[in-house]
CSV table of C-alpha atoms and ligand atoms in Angstrom, one decimal:
chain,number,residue,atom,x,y,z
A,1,UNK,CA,0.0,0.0,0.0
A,2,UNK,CA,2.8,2.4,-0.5
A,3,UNK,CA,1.2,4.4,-2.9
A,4,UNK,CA,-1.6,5.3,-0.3
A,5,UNK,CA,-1.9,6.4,3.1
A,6,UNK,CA,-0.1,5.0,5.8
A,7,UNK,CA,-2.8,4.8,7.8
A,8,UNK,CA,-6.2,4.5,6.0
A,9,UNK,CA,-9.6,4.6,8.0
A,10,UNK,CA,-11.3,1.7,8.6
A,11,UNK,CA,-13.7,2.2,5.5
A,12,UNK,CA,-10.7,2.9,3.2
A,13,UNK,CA,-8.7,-0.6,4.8
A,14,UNK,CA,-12.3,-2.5,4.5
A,15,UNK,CA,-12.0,-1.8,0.6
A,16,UNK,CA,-8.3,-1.7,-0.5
A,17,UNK,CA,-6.9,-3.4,2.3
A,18,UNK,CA,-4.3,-6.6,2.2
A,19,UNK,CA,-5.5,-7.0,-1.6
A,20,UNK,CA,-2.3,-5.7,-3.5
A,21,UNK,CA,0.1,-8.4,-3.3
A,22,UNK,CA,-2.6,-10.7,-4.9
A,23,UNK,CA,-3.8,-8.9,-8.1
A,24,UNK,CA,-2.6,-10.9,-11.1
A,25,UNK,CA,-1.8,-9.2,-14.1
A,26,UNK,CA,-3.4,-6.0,-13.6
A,27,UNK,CA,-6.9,-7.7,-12.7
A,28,UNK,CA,-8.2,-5.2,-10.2
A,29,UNK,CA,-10.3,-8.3,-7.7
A,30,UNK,CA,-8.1,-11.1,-5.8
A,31,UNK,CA,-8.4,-14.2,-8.4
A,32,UNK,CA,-9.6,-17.8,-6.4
A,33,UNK,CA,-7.1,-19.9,-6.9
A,34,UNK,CA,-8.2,-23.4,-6.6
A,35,UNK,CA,-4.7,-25.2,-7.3
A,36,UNK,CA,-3.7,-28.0,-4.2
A,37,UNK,CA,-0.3,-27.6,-5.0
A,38,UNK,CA,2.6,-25.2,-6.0
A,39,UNK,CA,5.2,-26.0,-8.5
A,40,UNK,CA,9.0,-25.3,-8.7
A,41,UNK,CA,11.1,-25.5,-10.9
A,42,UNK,CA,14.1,-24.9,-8.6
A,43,UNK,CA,14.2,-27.9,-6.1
A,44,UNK,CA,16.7,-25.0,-3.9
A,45,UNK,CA,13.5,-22.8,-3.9
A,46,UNK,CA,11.2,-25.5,-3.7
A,47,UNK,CA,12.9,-26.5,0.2
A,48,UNK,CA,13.4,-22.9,1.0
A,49,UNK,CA,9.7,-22.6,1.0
A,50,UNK,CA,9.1,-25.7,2.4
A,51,UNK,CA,10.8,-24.6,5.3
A,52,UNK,CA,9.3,-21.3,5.3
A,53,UNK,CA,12.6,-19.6,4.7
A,54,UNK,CA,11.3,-18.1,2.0
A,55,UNK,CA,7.9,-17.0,1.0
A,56,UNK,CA,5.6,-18.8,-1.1
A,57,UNK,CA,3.0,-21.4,-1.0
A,58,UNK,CA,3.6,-25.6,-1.5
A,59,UNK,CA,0.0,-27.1,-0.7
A,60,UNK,CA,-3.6,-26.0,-0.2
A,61,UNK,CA,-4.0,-27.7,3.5
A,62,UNK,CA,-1.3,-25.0,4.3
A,63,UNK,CA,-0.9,-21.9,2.5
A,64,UNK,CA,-3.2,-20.1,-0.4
A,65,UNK,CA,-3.1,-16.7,-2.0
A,66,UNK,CA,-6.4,-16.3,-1.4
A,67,UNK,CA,-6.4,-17.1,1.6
A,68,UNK,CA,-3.9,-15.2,2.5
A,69,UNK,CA,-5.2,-12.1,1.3
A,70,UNK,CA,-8.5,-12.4,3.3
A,71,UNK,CA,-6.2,-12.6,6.6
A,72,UNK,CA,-4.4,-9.8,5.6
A,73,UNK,CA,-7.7,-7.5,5.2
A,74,UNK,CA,-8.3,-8.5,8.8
A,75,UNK,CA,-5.2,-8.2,10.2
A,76,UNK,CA,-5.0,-4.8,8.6
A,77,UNK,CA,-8.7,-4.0,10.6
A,78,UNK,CA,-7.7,-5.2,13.7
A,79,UNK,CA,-4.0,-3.4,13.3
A,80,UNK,CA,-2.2,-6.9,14.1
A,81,UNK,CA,1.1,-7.9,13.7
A,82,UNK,CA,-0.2,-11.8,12.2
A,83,UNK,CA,-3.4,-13.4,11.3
A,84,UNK,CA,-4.3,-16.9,10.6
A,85,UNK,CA,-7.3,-18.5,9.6
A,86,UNK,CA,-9.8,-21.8,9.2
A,87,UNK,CA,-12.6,-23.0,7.9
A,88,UNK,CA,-15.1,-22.2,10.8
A,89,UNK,CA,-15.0,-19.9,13.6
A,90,UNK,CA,-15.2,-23.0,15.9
A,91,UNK,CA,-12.1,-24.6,13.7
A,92,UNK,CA,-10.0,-21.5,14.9
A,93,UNK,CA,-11.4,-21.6,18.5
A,94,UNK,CA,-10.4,-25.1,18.7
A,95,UNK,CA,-7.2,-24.3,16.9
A,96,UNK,CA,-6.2,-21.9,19.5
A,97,UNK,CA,-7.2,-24.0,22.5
A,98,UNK,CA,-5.6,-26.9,21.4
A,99,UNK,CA,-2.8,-25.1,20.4
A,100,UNK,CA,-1.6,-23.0,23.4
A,101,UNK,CA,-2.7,-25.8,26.1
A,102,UNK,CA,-1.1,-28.5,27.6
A,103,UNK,CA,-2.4,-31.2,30.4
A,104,UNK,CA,-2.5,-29.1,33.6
A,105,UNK,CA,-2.6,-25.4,32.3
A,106,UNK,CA,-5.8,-23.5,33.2
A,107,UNK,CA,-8.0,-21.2,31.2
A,108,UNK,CA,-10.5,-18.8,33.0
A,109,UNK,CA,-13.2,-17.8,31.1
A,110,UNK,CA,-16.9,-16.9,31.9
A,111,UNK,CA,-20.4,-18.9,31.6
A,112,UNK,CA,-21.9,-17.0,28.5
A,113,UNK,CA,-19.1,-17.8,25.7
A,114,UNK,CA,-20.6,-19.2,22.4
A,115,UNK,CA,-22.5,-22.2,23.2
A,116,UNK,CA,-19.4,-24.5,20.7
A,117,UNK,CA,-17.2,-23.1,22.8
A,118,UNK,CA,-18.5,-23.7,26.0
A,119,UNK,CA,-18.7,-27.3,25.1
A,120,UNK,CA,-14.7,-27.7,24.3
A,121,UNK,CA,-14.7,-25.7,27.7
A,122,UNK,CA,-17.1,-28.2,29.6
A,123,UNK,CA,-16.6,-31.3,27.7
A,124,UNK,CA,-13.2,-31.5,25.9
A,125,UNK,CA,-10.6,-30.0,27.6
A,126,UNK,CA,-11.3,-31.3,31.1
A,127,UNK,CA,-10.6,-35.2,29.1
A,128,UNK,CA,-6.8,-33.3,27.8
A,129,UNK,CA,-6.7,-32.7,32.2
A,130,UNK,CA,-7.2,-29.1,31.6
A,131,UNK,CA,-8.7,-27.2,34.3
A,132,UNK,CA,-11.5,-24.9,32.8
A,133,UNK,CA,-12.8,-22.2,35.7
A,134,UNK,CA,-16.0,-20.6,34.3
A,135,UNK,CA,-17.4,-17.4,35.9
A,136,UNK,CA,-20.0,-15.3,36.3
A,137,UNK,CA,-19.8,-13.3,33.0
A,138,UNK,CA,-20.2,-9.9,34.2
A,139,UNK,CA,-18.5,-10.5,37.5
A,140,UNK,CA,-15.2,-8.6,37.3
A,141,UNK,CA,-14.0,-9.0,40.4
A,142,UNK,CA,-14.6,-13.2,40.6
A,143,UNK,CA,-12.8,-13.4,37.2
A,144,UNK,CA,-10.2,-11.2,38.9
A,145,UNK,CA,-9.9,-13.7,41.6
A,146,UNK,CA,-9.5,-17.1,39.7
A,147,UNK,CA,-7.0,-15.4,37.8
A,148,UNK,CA,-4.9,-14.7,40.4
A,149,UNK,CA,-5.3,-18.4,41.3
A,150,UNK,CA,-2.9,-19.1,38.5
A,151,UNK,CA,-4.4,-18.3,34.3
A,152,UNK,CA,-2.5,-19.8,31.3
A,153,UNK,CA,-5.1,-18.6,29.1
A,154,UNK,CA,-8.0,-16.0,29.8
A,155,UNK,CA,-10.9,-16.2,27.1
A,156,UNK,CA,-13.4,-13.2,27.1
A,157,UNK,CA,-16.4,-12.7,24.6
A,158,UNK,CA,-18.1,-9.6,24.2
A,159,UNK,CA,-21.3,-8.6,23.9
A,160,UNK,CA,-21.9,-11.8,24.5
A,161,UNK,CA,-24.6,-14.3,22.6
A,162,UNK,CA,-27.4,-13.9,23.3
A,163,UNK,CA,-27.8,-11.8,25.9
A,164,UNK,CA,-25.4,-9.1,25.4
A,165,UNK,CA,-23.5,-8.3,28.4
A,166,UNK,CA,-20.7,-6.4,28.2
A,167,UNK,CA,-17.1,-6.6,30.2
A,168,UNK,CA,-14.7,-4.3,30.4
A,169,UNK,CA,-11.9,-5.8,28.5
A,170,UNK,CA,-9.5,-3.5,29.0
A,171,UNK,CA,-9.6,-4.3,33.4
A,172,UNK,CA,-9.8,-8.1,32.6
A,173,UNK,CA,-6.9,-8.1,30.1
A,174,UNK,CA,-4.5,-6.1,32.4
A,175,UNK,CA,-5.7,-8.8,34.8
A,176,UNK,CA,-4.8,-11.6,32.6
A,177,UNK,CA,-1.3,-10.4,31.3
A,178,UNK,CA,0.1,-9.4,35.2
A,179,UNK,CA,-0.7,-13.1,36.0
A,180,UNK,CA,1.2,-14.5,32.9
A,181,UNK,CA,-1.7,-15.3,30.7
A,182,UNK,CA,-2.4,-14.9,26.7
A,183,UNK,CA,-5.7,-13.1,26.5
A,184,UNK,CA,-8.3,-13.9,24.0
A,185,UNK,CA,-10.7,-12.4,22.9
A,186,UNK,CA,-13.6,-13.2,20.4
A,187,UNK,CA,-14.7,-10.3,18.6
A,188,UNK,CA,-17.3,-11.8,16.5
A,189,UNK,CA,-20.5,-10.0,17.5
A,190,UNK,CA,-18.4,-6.3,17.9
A,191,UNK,CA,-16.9,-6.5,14.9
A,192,UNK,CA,-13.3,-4.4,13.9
A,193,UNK,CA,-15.4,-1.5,12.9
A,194,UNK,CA,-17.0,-1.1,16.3
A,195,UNK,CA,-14.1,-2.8,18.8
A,196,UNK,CA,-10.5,-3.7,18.9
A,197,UNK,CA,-9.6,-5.3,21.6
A,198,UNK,CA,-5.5,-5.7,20.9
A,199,UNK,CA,-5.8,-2.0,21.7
A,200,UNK,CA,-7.4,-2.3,24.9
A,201,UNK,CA,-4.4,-5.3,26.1
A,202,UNK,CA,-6.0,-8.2,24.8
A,203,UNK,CA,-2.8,-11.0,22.6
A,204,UNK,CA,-5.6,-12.7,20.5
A,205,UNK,CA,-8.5,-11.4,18.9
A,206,UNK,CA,-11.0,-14.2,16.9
A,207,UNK,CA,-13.9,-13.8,15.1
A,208,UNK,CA,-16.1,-16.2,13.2
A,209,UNK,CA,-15.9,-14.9,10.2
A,210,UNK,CA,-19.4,-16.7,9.1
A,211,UNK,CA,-21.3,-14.0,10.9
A,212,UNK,CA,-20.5,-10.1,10.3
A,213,UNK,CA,-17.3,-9.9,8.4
A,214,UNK,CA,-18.9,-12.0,5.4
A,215,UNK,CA,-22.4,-10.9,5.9
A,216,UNK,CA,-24.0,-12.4,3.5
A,217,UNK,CA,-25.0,-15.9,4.9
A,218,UNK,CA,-23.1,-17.9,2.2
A,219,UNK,CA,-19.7,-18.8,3.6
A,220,UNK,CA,-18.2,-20.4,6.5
A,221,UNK,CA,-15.0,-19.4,8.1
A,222,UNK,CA,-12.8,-18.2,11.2
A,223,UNK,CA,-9.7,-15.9,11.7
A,224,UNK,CA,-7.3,-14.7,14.5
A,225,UNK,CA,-4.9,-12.1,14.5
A,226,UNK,CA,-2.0,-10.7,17.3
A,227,UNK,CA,1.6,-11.3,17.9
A,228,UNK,CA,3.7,-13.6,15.1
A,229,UNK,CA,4.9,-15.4,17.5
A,230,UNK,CA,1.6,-16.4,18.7
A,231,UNK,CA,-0.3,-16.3,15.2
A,232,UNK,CA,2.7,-19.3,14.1
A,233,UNK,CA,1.6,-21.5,16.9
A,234,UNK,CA,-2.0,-21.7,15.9
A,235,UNK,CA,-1.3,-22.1,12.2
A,236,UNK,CA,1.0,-25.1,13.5
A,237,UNK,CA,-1.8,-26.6,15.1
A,238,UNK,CA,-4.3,-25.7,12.2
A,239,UNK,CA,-2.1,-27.2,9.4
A,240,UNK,CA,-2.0,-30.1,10.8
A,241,UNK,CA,-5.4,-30.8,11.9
A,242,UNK,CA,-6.7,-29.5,8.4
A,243,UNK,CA,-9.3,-27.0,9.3
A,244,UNK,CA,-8.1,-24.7,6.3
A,245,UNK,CA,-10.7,-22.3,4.7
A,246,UNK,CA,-11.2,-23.1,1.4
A,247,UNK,CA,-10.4,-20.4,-1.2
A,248,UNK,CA,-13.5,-19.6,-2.6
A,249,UNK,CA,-14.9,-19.3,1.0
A,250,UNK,CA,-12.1,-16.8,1.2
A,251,UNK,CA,-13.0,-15.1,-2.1
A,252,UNK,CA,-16.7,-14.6,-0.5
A,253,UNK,CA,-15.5,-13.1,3.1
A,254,UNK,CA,-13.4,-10.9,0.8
A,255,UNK,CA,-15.7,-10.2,-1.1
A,256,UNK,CA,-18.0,-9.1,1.8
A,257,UNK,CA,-15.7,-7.3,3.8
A,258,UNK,CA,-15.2,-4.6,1.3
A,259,UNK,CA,-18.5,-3.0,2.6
A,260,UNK,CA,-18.2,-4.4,6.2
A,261,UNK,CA,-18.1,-0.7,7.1
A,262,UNK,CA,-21.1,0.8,5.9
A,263,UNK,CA,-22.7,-2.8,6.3
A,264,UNK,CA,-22.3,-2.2,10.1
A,265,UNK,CA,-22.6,1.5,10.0
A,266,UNK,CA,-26.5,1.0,9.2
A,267,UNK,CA,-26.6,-2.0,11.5
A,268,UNK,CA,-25.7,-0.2,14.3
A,269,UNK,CA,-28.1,2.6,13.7
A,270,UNK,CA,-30.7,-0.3,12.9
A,271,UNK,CA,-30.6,-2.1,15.9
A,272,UNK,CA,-30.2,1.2,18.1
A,273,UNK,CA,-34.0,2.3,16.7
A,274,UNK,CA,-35.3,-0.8,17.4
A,275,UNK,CA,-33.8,-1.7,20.7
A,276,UNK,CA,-35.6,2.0,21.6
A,277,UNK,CA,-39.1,0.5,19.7
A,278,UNK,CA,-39.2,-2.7,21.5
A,279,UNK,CA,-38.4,-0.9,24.7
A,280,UNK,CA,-41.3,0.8,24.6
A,281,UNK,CA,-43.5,-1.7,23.4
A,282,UNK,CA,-46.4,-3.4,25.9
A,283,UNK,CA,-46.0,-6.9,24.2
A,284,UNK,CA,-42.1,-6.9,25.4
A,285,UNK,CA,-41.2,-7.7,28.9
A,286,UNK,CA,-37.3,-6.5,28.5
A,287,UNK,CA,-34.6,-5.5,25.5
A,288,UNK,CA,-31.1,-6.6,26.1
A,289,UNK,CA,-29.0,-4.3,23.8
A,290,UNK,CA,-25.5,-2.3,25.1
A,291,UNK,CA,-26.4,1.1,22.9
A,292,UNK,CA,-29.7,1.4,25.3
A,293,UNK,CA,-28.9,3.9,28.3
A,294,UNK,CA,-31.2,0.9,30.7
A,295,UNK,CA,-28.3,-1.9,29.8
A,296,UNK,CA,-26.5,-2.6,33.0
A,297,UNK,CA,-23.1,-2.5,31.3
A,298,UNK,CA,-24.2,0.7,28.9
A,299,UNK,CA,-21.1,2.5,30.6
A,300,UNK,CA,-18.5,-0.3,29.6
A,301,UNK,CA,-19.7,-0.3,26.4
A,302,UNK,CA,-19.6,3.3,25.8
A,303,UNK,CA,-16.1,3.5,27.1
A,304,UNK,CA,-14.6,0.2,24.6
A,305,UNK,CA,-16.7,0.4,21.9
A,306,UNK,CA,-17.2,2.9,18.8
A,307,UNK,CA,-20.6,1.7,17.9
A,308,UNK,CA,-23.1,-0.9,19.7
A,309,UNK,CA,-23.0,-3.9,16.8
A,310,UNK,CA,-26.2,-5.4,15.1
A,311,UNK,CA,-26.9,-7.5,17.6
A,312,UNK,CA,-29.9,-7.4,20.0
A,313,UNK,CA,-32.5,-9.9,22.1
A,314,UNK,CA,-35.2,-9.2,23.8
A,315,UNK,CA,-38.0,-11.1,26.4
A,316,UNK,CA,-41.7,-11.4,25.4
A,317,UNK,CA,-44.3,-9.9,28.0
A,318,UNK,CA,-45.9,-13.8,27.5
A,319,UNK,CA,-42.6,-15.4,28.9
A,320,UNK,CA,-43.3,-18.8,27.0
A,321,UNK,CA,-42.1,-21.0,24.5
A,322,UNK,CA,-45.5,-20.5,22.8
A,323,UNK,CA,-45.4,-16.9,22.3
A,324,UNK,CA,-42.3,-17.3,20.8
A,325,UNK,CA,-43.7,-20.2,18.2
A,326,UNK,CA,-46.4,-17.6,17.5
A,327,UNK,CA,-44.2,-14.5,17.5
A,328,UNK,CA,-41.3,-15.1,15.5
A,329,UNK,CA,-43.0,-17.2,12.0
A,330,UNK,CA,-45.2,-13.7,11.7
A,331,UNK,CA,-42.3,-11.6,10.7
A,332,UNK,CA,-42.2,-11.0,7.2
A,333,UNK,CA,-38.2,-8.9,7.1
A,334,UNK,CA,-36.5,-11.8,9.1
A,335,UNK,CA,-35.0,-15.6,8.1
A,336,UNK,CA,-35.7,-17.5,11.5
A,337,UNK,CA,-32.3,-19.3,11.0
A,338,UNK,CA,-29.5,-20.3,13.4
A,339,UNK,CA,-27.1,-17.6,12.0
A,340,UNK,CA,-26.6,-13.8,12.3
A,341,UNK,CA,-24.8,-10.9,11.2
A,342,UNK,CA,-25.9,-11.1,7.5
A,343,UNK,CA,-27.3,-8.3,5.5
A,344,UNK,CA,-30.8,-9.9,6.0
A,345,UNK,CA,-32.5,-9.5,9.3
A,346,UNK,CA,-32.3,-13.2,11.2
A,347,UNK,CA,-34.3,-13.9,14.4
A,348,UNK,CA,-34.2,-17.3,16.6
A,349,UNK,CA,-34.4,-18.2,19.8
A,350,UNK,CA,-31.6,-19.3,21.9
A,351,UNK,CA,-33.5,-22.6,22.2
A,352,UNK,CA,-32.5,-23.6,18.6
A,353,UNK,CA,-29.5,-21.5,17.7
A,354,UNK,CA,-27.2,-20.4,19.9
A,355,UNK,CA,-27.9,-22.6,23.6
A,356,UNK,CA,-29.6,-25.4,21.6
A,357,UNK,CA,-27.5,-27.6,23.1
A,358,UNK,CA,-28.4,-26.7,26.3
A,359,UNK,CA,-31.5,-28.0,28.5
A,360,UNK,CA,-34.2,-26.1,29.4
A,361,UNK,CA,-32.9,-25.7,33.0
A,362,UNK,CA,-29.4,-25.5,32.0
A,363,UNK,CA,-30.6,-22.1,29.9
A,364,UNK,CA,-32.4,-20.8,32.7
A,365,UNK,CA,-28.9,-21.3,35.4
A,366,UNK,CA,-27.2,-19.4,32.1
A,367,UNK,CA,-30.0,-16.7,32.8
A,368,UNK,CA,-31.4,-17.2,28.9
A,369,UNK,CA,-35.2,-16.7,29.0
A,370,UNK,CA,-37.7,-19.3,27.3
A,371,UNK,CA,-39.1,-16.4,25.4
A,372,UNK,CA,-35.7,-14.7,24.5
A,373,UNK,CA,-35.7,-13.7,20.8
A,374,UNK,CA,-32.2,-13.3,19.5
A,375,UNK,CA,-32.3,-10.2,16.5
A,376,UNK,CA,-29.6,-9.9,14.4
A,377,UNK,CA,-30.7,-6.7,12.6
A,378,UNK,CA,-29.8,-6.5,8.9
A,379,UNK,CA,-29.6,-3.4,6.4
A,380,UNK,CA,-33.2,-2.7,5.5
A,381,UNK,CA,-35.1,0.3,6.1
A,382,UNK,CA,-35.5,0.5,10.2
A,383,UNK,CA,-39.2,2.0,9.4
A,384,UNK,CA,-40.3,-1.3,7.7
A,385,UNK,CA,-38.4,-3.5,10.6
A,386,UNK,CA,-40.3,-1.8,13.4
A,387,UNK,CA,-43.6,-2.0,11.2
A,388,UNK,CA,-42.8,-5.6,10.6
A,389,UNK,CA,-42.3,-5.9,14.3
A,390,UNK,CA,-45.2,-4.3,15.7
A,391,UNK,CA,-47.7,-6.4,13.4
A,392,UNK,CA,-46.1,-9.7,15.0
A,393,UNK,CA,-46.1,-8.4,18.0
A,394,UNK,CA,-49.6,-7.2,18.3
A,395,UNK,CA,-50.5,-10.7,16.6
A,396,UNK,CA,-49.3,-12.6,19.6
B,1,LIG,C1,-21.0,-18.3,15.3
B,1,LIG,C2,-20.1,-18.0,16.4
B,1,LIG,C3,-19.0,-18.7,16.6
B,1,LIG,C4,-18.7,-20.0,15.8
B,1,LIG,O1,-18.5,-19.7,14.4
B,1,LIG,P1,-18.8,-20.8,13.3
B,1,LIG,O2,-18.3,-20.1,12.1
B,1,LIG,O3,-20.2,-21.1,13.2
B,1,LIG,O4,-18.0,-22.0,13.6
B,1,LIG,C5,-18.1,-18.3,17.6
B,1,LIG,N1,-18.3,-17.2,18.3
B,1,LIG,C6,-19.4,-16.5,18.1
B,1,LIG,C7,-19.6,-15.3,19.0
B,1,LIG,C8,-20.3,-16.8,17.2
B,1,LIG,O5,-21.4,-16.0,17.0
C-alpha cells in the first residue's frame, strides 16, 4: 500500500486493504485460486519454502493466496502484527485451544461464551486434564480472583450471545497479562469496525468470520490475528489438523468485507432504533441491547466500543415458549435461521441457535429466558423493521 496512506480509516482498509500483493496481471479483484499444490522449478526454492525460509505457498492444507489475502484485510482491521485462519470460527477456537494448552494449564473464562465453545470448555478439555474455571460473565471481580489463582489462558467474549452483556476488557486483560496469561478475545459480534480489543491489552482477537465480516450468509469461516509469535503456533496446530478455509470461501469473506463498514454503520443505527421501539413496546417484557442507556453494562460499552454492533435480544411480556412459536413465523423482514450478522434480518431463539444444546434448565442457570428472541438486525429500512415488528407483536 505504498502508494496510499499510511494509515487509512477503517472504511478505506475494509476496501483496498491486504489485496495488492494478490492482483494478477493487472486484474483489479483477488483471483480464487483453486490449485492443491505449487510448482517449482528450482528444487533450492522449492525447500526454501518448504521450510518457510522463503515466502511462497507448497499445498492447499497450508498456505493459499487467497487465503492469504483475506487474513491480511483483517489483520489490517484489527492493526495486528499476524493473522491466521480456518474453515469455521469453531475450527479456529479449537485451533487456538488446542494449540496454546497443555495437560495441567488453566484457562479462565466466563459462563456466557458461544454455546461450541463452552462445550470444548465443559466437555473436551477437562478429558486433555485441563482445568476450565468458568465465571459469572459480568462479575469482574470473581474473574479477577481465579486469575490470580494461576491463568495460562483468559478467554473473554463480548457482547456476549445472546444476551449481550458487556465486560470491560480492557480491566480483565491487564488482569490476565500481570498473571502470565495470553488473553483472548472473540470479537465476532463487535466486529473491527466497532471494537478492537489488541488495543485495549488483549494477545488474541478471533472472530467467526461466518457471521458479520462476510455478511451475506453464504460462507463459512474463522480468523485470529495478534503477535507472530503467537499467530505461528495456531497455524502449527491448524495445518495439521486440516481445518483450512477453502479459497472460494475466502474469495466470499473478501468479497464481503469490502463494505463491512457501511454494512455495520447501518446496522448499528438499525438495531439502536429498534432496541428503543421494542423498549417501549407493551407486548415486550425487557430488551437486552449495550447502545440502550437501561443496559447494565451501557457504561463499559460506551467506554470500549465505537458503535453498539447489530446484535440485539429481547423477552416477550408472554414469557413462554409458545409466544415465541407464535411470534417469530409472523415476521415478514427476518429468516428464522440459526445464524446472524448477515445483511438480511435473522431472528431465533436461543432454544434452537445459539444454547440449543443446552437444556431447558441448564438455559435458565445461564440466565437465557424461554421467550428470548435473538435479532440480528440487517440493512433494511429500520421504518419497515419496526412495522414488521409491531404487526407480529400485536399478533401474539
Ligand atoms: C457463530 C459464532 C462462533 C462460531 O463460528 P462458526 O463459524 O459457526 O464455527 C463463535 N463465536 C461467536 C460469538 C459466534 O457467533
Amino acid at each position: 500500500m505504498t502508494k496510499r496512506n499510511e494509515a487509512p480509516a477503517a472504511a478505506t482498509r475494509c476496501v483496498w486493504g491486504g489485496e495488492d500483493a494478490y492482483l494478477l496481471q493487472g486484474a483489479t479483484q483477488v483471483p480464487v485460486v483453486h490449485s492443491v499444490s505449487f510448482g517449482y522449478e528450482d528444487v533450492d526454492e522449492w525447500q526454501a519454502v518448504a521450510l518457510g525460509e522463503a515466502p511462497g505457498h507448497i499445498y492447499g492444507r497450508n498456505t493459499n493466496p487467497t487465503v492469504e489475502a483475506f487474513e491480511e484485510k483483517v489483520r489490517l482491521l484489527e492493526d495486528a502484527e499476524a493473522a491466521t485462519s480456518a474453515s469455521t470460527g469453531m475450527g479456529i477456537i479449537s485451533s487456538t485451544l488446542f494449540a496454546l494448552l497443555a495437560p495441567g494449564r488453566r484457562v479462565v473464562s466466563v459462563k456466557d461464551t458461544y454455546g461450541g465453545t463452552n462445550v470444548i470448555f465443559q466437555e473436551f478439555l477437562p478429558r486433555f486434564n485441563v482445568d476450565v474455571a468458568l465465571c459469572d460473565t459480568t462479575d469482574h471481580e470473581q474473574i479477577e480472583t481465579e486469575i490470580a489463582k494461576g491463568c495460562d489462558l483468559l478467554y473473554l467474549e463480548s457482547p456476549t450471545n445472546p444476551t449481550t452483556k458487556v465486560m470491560d476488557l480492557a480491566r480483565l486483560a491487564q488482569a490476565g497479562r500481570k498473571a502470565g496469561a495470553v488473553v483472548v478475545v472473540d470479537n465476532t459480534f463487535a466486529t473491527p469496525i466497532n471494537q478492537n480489543p489488541l488495543a485495549l491489552g488483549a494477545d488474541l482477537v478471533l472472530h467467526s468470520a461466518t457471521k458479520f465480516l462476510g455478511g451475506h450468509a453464504d460462507a463459512l469461516g474463522g480468523v485470529i490475528c495478534g503477535r507472530t509469535a503467537l499467530i505461528k503456533k495456531i497455524y502449527h496446530y491448524r495445518e495439521i489438523n486440516g481445518a483450512t478455509l477453502h479459497p472460494m470461501a475466502a474469495y466470499l469473506l473478501l468479497r464481503g468485507m469490502k463494505t463491512l463498514s457501511i454494512r455495520i454503520e447501518r446496522q448499528n443505527a438499525n438495531a439502536m432504533t429498534v432496541a428503543s421501539f421494542l423498549e417501549r413496546h407493551e407486548k415486550v417484557a425487557r430488551v437486552f441491547y449495550p447502545g440502550l442507556e437501561s443496559h447494565p453494562d451501557h457504561e463499559t460499552a460506551k467506554k470500549q466500543m465505537r458503535g453498539f454492533g447489530g446484535m440485539l435480544s429481547f423477552m416477550l411480556a408472554d414469557d413462554s415458549y409458545d409466544a415465541v412459536k407464535k411470534f417469530v413465523p409472523r415476521l415478514k423482514f427476518a429468516h428464522a435461521a440459526a445464524n446472524l450478522g448477515a445483511v438480511e434480518t435473522i431472528v431465533g431463539p436461543p432454544a434452537t441457535t445459539s444454547h440449543v444444546e443446552c437444556t431447558p434448565e441448564e438455559r435458565a442457570a445461564m440466565g437465557i429466558p424461554e421467550s428470548l428472541i435473538r435479532y440480528s438486525t440487517g440493512i433494511e429500512d429500520a421504518d419497515d423493521l419496526i412495522a414488521d415488528l409491531d404487526q407480529a407483536l400485536t399478533a401474539i
